[in-house]
């Protein structure tokens, strides 16, 4: 049933691989940069919205790392002849997308509710959980 | 005599010749306490529905049947009876009835059962209790006639009889203790019978608590005896022949063959051979042990002190007395039998001082007069308060081991006798005079027991039961006739208005004062004579002192008794005209018991005491003592004391026909005596107050302050303080938390990378 | 299956209650009482079929797999010996009475109340039936939850304070015990949590060569002993750890007080009998005199406190402290008389103090106050109640022919004869512990006097209702038991005998106590054993 979709997948990847040679290191560098930017945003920004966006950025960075490793496993499978072992990375990526969407929805809802109540989304003023 | 025979020939054989039904009576000994108990159940459970007449009748039946059965059992034990299984009659001196009915406590090595034992001692006590008890029951029907809680009163009275009979009939110390506490309970209930009066309820409680102090001593004494001998039974278990139980087996003592002793080669050999061999029966009781120890040390004076707690006679070749499994060995390391037994006796005596109102635990008895007067007569004069004397006599074999213990008993007894007699001199409440008199007479009983002639104490118990019950009932009759007036200052001149009460009480007073040839004279004179004899035979100067105290107390007794008579019956009436007109003699239901008791007060001493038979009779363990009735010096002194006291009282209170001389109320001694030397006030105010204050202070100090505040809250506070330090980390700002996360992540990363 | 059935029955019975609406108050009550009655009937074979002469200590034994993980093997093992049999019977006997006693007392959240009570019953039976230590612990802790709710929801004004105090106190002790349980489990090799197995395995550990890692040193034993002992000493409660009890009793609703006094406190004594002494005999012997003195202090102190109280329930609560002191006095006397007496006193206390709390509850229902001074002279108004109260009072102060006497007498006699190896002054234990005999009479009789005797002090007290048939009916079984147990204690004692023998063999595994004590005096460092067999802490003679 899935046959026709997967038909020629190997050929296609070969062709793409030649076209854009995959480099794990550059992917991870990009992910690291994104993560760092996100982390900086979480730590430094005072606007909750921006903090949320930064969190999303971090999530995306992680996702990128997962996908990159999954891709790297394809190459590994080619080289070693062992069966492909990168599915979990892709699955993680898909999960993170779903999760990020949910998180964004809930988070934004909270932020909006909070803004309606307090009229502010400055993290310095949101400290009602102070012990 | 022939008439009597003709009359008795109509009676069934089991009444005519109870001795032949010996086994049957042994089996049915339980009926004696059961009758009053059934009476208690009927009156107690149906107290709402039962009619007055039925209630009184049931109670009197319960008591009367018990008395009837007690007489039959007593004669069964005393008369000729059939030897088991042979069908021939033999005259026994006295064969104790003994039966074990049911198991009770069996825990570890401790065992005791529901068993009843009627020997001479418990037999005499049973007769007194049921006999005097029945008279007082009958009297009560008149005295309590107007009371609302008639059935409740009789229920308690019957319950008391049940407990008292259990006390004297029990065949072990625990059952004795059951009765002991049981009579205490009934005393509590009856003193506080009119509980709506808070003071009366308090008096009941006071009695119970004072008794409990003694009871603790009693318990510890039981513990010690059990630890030494491993049993709490008085005698060995009854032997079963067929379906019947026969009395306990006595020890078998093998006296040495004199020829063998004489023929022995060496001195040491002779000494060894001359010792008797004692063989205990199976499951020996306390008496068996006492007798064995006494036999082993016979003629050696204090040698008993050397018997170690793990003594084994078999090893010494002297029989089978085996204390090697002794538990007390662990409790008193290096102790001897004499030490442990003396300790036990002293502890038991503490119990006796509580129950028998001796110094220093006497203070409850005067307060106990809050109860109805027949109760005072029955419980607080004739029977319950003599339980201590009974117990000391019952265990007399142990008390007699140590002269020091006897001396303690004697000193306490004599001091109580004189102290209470002095207190009685000035009391104005007619019942209080009699109460102190009872305390004083109980002191005499202990003094008698302390001479080692325990039967004497019981003799005085018996005669005292007659004349003191009489005096209390007479006082009750006076109170009844005066419409609940107890203050003697408001009486006077009653002898014409209440002649029967007057004459009977006069006889009782003579007996109490020790007028020669009345019942009280026989017993009291005998006691003092024995004390004197003991002093003369060199038991130490203390006995001279005790004798002196006894004589002075006898003088005081005679004085306060006739002061009571004078204030009550002589002179002119001080009640006021309105009240005077209503004074009446009591109905026959009350006066007939008075008359019966008066007869006994008069002749009871002769009957029981001629040649001091009763004392010998109830002292089976120590039969050898001389009677001292005829001791000339003693005779002179006691008679002088009695007549002198009476004379002085008559001089002061009767001569002028009214309260001639106002009493010297400012005198120091008068005040001391009136205030009972401040002992009771000390108990009531200082001790009670200190107790209450102490417990409240302790509650605040320890429970509230130390434990709750300092420890519990302290611990909580500590946790709170630490938490207070930690809470500052929680700022509430998201960015700070995020920084924490980052720091943590970096730390983990560092650890991971470093390996 | 009987024991499982006993545990499950109340829980099953609680399920229908979950489904009913709260409005059907009467049906809920009747159902709950029926369930507890059926549980009682089902428990009766424990009395009739437990055979102390069969040679088997544990009877009605069952084993089921429960938790079998790597390194953790606990079984659902049940079984009863003489002590447990009697305590389970006490539980199932008291429960219907307590439930019937709450008929009018509980007015709101009735459904939840009865569910909590039934759950409590299951947990209590589980505690006494468990022969697996972990299972025991689970039930021990589980019984806290319903009690926490009972006091916290249906209690008096100060209920939150009381219930928190109760739970914190108890948990403080039992968590320490949990640590010790795990230590014991691993020390003994982690085979399983069977209580008998652990006791024997610990014995092997003590006897093991000091160089062997499985060797249990005296120091370790002492730590574990204290962890266990603390839990049960709080529960029983022993003298300085007792302050939760008066508060909990005062605030708890009547049935809660009844159960708390009758059964929950017994878990403490049961723990000492079943776990503390058999597991750690050396440490127990070392500290037995200490515990005896604490018990004696508890008796005297509890009695004095009871005398100082103005609140009926608080007075009874402090009397519990005194009574449970007597129990512990017997248990630590190390002889059969004392142990059986102590255990018997636990049953007595369950009966008579349960009855006292019921009566206090009945007074409260009538007047809505517990202050003693509010009453006075009501004997005239409520004669039947007075009779019941006096009878129970007499049982409580140990009057002969009531149950209290048998237990108190045996426990004190046991203390008097306290084993010489362990104790040196049995006479003083008995003499000072016996002060409870006097003081008990003082505080209980003064309670009776202040509540019932004298003149009626208040107008409102002149029309108090006497006992209703329901109230009389629930008191009668207790009154009957007071006399039955006072007149025929032998069947009870006989059932305990095998368990006592077992206890004594565990408690005295051929130990030279004097030597052990000397070792301890030298300091546990020496006893910890650095290769010197003489300092191994067991101090066994060759």
Short mmCIF file of C-alpha atoms in Angstrom, two decimals, chain B residues 361-538:
data_model
loop_
_atom_site.label_atom_id
_atom_site.label_comp_id
_atom_site.label_asym_id
_atom_site.label_seq_id
_atom_site.Cartn_x
_atom_site.Cartn_y
_atom_site.Cartn_z
CA UNK B 361 -5.32 5.18 107.58
CA UNK B 362 -8.15 5.41 110.08
CA UNK B 363 -9.52 8.76 108.98
CA UNK B 364 -12.19 7.38 106.67
CA UNK B 365 -14.13 5.57 109.37
CA UNK B 366 -15.48 8.59 111.27
CA UNK B 367 -16.60 10.06 107.95
CA UNK B 368 -18.20 6.77 107.05
CA UNK B 369 -20.89 7.59 109.58
CA UNK B 370 -22.54 9.51 106.75
CA UNK B 371 -24.20 6.25 105.76
CA UNK B 372 -27.45 4.96 107.22
CA UNK B 373 -27.01 3.86 110.82
CA UNK B 374 -27.67 0.13 110.29
CA UNK B 375 -24.89 0.26 107.73
CA UNK B 376 -22.60 1.73 110.34
CA UNK B 377 -23.60 -1.09 112.64
CA UNK B 378 -23.09 -3.86 110.14
CA UNK B 379 -20.21 -2.67 108.00
CA UNK B 380 -18.37 -0.10 110.05
CA UNK B 381 -18.57 -1.82 113.38
CA UNK B 382 -19.44 -5.49 113.35
CA UNK B 383 -18.05 -7.03 110.20
CA UNK B 384 -16.17 -5.24 107.45
CA UNK B 385 -13.76 -3.30 109.60
CA UNK B 386 -12.79 -6.51 111.36
CA UNK B 387 -11.68 -7.98 108.05
CA UNK B 388 -8.16 -6.78 108.75
CA UNK B 389 -8.14 -8.67 112.02
CA UNK B 390 -9.51 -11.71 110.26
CA UNK B 391 -6.78 -11.50 107.65
CA UNK B 392 -4.02 -11.14 110.20
CA UNK B 393 -5.42 -14.11 112.06
CA UNK B 394 -5.83 -16.11 108.90
CA UNK B 395 -2.17 -15.58 108.11
CA UNK B 396 -1.22 -15.61 111.78
CA UNK B 397 1.14 -18.48 111.19
CA UNK B 398 3.25 -16.12 109.09
CA UNK B 399 2.92 -13.12 111.35
CA UNK B 400 4.07 -15.26 114.25
CA UNK B 401 7.35 -15.98 112.48
CA UNK B 402 8.73 -12.66 113.48
CA UNK B 403 8.46 -10.98 116.85
CA UNK B 404 9.34 -7.66 115.25
CA UNK B 405 6.38 -7.86 112.93
CA UNK B 406 4.15 -8.68 115.86
CA UNK B 407 5.58 -5.73 117.76
CA UNK B 408 4.76 -3.43 114.83
CA UNK B 409 1.21 -4.76 114.79
CA UNK B 410 0.96 -4.27 118.55
CA UNK B 411 2.33 -0.74 118.51
CA UNK B 412 -0.01 0.33 115.73
CA UNK B 413 -2.92 -1.33 117.49
CA UNK B 414 -2.23 0.21 120.89
CA UNK B 415 -1.54 3.67 119.48
CA UNK B 416 -4.76 3.52 117.51
CA UNK B 417 -6.65 2.36 120.58
CA UNK B 418 -5.48 5.26 122.71
CA UNK B 419 -5.61 7.85 119.93
CA UNK B 420 -9.16 7.04 118.91
CA UNK B 421 -10.27 6.78 122.52
CA UNK B 422 -8.93 10.29 123.15
CA UNK B 423 -10.72 11.58 120.06
CA UNK B 424 -13.92 9.94 121.22
CA UNK B 425 -13.90 11.77 124.54
CA UNK B 426 -15.31 15.02 123.24
CA UNK B 427 -17.33 14.20 120.14
CA UNK B 428 -20.83 15.58 120.13
CA UNK B 429 -22.25 13.50 117.32
CA UNK B 430 -23.58 10.27 118.80
CA UNK B 431 -22.40 8.22 115.84
CA UNK B 432 -18.98 9.84 115.82
CA UNK B 433 -18.41 8.74 119.42
CA UNK B 434 -19.22 5.21 118.42
CA UNK B 435 -17.06 5.48 115.31
CA UNK B 436 -14.00 6.47 117.30
CA UNK B 437 -14.87 3.78 119.77
CA UNK B 438 -14.83 1.26 116.93
CA UNK B 439 -11.44 2.46 115.75
CA UNK B 440 -10.19 2.17 119.30
CA UNK B 441 -11.59 -1.33 119.79
CA UNK B 442 -10.08 -2.44 116.49
CA UNK B 443 -6.79 -1.29 117.94
CA UNK B 444 -7.38 -3.64 120.84
CA UNK B 445 -8.00 -6.47 118.43
CA UNK B 446 -4.68 -5.89 116.73
CA UNK B 447 -3.03 -5.60 120.10
CA UNK B 448 -4.48 -9.00 120.90
CA UNK B 449 -3.28 -10.45 117.64
CA UNK B 450 0.14 -9.00 118.28
CA UNK B 451 0.57 -11.13 121.35
CA UNK B 452 0.62 -14.10 119.04
CA UNK B 453 -2.65 -15.37 120.45
CA UNK B 454 -4.62 -14.61 117.34
CA UNK B 455 -7.73 -16.30 118.58
CA UNK B 456 -8.04 -13.58 121.19
CA UNK B 457 -8.38 -10.99 118.50
CA UNK B 458 -11.19 -12.98 116.93
CA UNK B 459 -12.80 -13.38 120.34
CA UNK B 460 -12.87 -9.63 120.64
CA UNK B 461 -14.17 -9.38 117.09
CA UNK B 462 -17.09 -11.57 118.07
CA UNK B 463 -17.98 -9.84 121.31
CA UNK B 464 -17.39 -6.44 119.73
CA UNK B 465 -19.74 -7.40 116.92
CA UNK B 466 -22.46 -7.96 119.47
CA UNK B 467 -22.11 -4.91 121.65
CA UNK B 468 -21.02 -2.42 119.00
CA UNK B 469 -23.76 -3.48 116.62
CA UNK B 470 -26.10 -3.09 119.55
CA UNK B 471 -24.81 0.37 120.38
CA UNK B 472 -25.03 1.51 116.77
CA UNK B 473 -28.49 0.12 116.34
CA UNK B 474 -29.45 1.76 119.61
CA UNK B 475 -28.02 5.02 118.40
CA UNK B 476 -29.98 4.48 115.23
CA UNK B 477 -33.09 3.97 117.28
CA UNK B 478 -32.37 7.23 119.11
CA UNK B 479 -31.78 9.07 115.84
CA UNK B 480 -34.94 7.56 114.41
CA UNK B 481 -36.91 8.53 117.49
CA UNK B 482 -35.44 12.03 117.50
CA UNK B 483 -36.22 12.46 113.78
CA UNK B 484 -32.72 12.48 112.37
CA UNK B 485 -31.07 14.36 115.22
CA UNK B 486 -27.53 13.17 115.86
CA UNK B 487 -26.16 15.90 118.08
CA UNK B 488 -26.02 14.69 121.67
CA UNK B 489 -26.16 18.27 122.94
CA UNK B 490 -29.74 18.38 121.75
CA UNK B 491 -30.72 15.11 123.37
CA UNK B 492 -31.05 14.19 127.01
CA UNK B 493 -33.59 12.53 129.20
CA UNK B 494 -34.54 9.95 126.66
CA UNK B 495 -34.56 7.05 129.08
CA UNK B 496 -38.20 7.47 129.90
CA UNK B 497 -39.27 8.08 126.35
CA UNK B 498 -37.29 5.18 124.88
CA UNK B 499 -36.98 2.60 127.64
CA UNK B 500 -36.12 -0.42 125.54
CA UNK B 501 -33.47 1.46 123.66
CA UNK B 502 -32.12 2.80 126.92
CA UNK B 503 -31.86 -0.51 128.72
CA UNK B 504 -30.41 -2.40 125.79
CA UNK B 505 -27.90 0.34 125.13
CA UNK B 506 -26.97 0.37 128.78
CA UNK B 507 -26.06 -3.28 128.53
CA UNK B 508 -24.07 -2.58 125.40
CA UNK B 509 -22.27 0.28 127.11
CA UNK B 510 -21.36 -1.91 130.03
CA UNK B 511 -19.95 -4.48 127.64
CA UNK B 512 -17.98 -1.85 125.75
CA UNK B 513 -16.64 -0.32 128.95
CA UNK B 514 -15.57 -3.71 130.18
CA UNK B 515 -17.75 -4.02 133.23
CA UNK B 516 -16.85 -7.41 134.68
CA UNK B 517 -18.71 -10.45 133.37
CA UNK B 518 -20.08 -8.71 130.31
CA UNK B 519 -18.94 -9.90 126.91
CA UNK B 520 -16.52 -7.05 126.38
CA UNK B 521 -14.85 -7.65 129.68
CA UNK B 522 -13.97 -11.24 128.85
CA UNK B 523 -12.32 -10.42 125.59
CA UNK B 524 -10.66 -7.14 126.48
CA UNK B 525 -9.42 -8.36 129.81
CA UNK B 526 -8.01 -11.43 128.15
CA UNK B 527 -6.19 -9.32 125.58
CA UNK B 528 -4.70 -6.99 128.17
CA UNK B 529 -3.83 -9.95 130.36
CA UNK B 530 -1.95 -11.59 127.54
CA UNK B 531 -0.11 -8.38 126.76
CA UNK B 532 0.86 -8.12 130.40
CA UNK B 533 2.00 -11.72 130.46
CA UNK B 534 4.08 -11.06 127.38
CA UNK B 535 5.62 -8.02 129.00
CA UNK B 536 6.39 -9.98 132.10
CA UNK B 537 8.02 -12.81 130.20
CA UNK B 538 10.61 -10.46 128.83
#
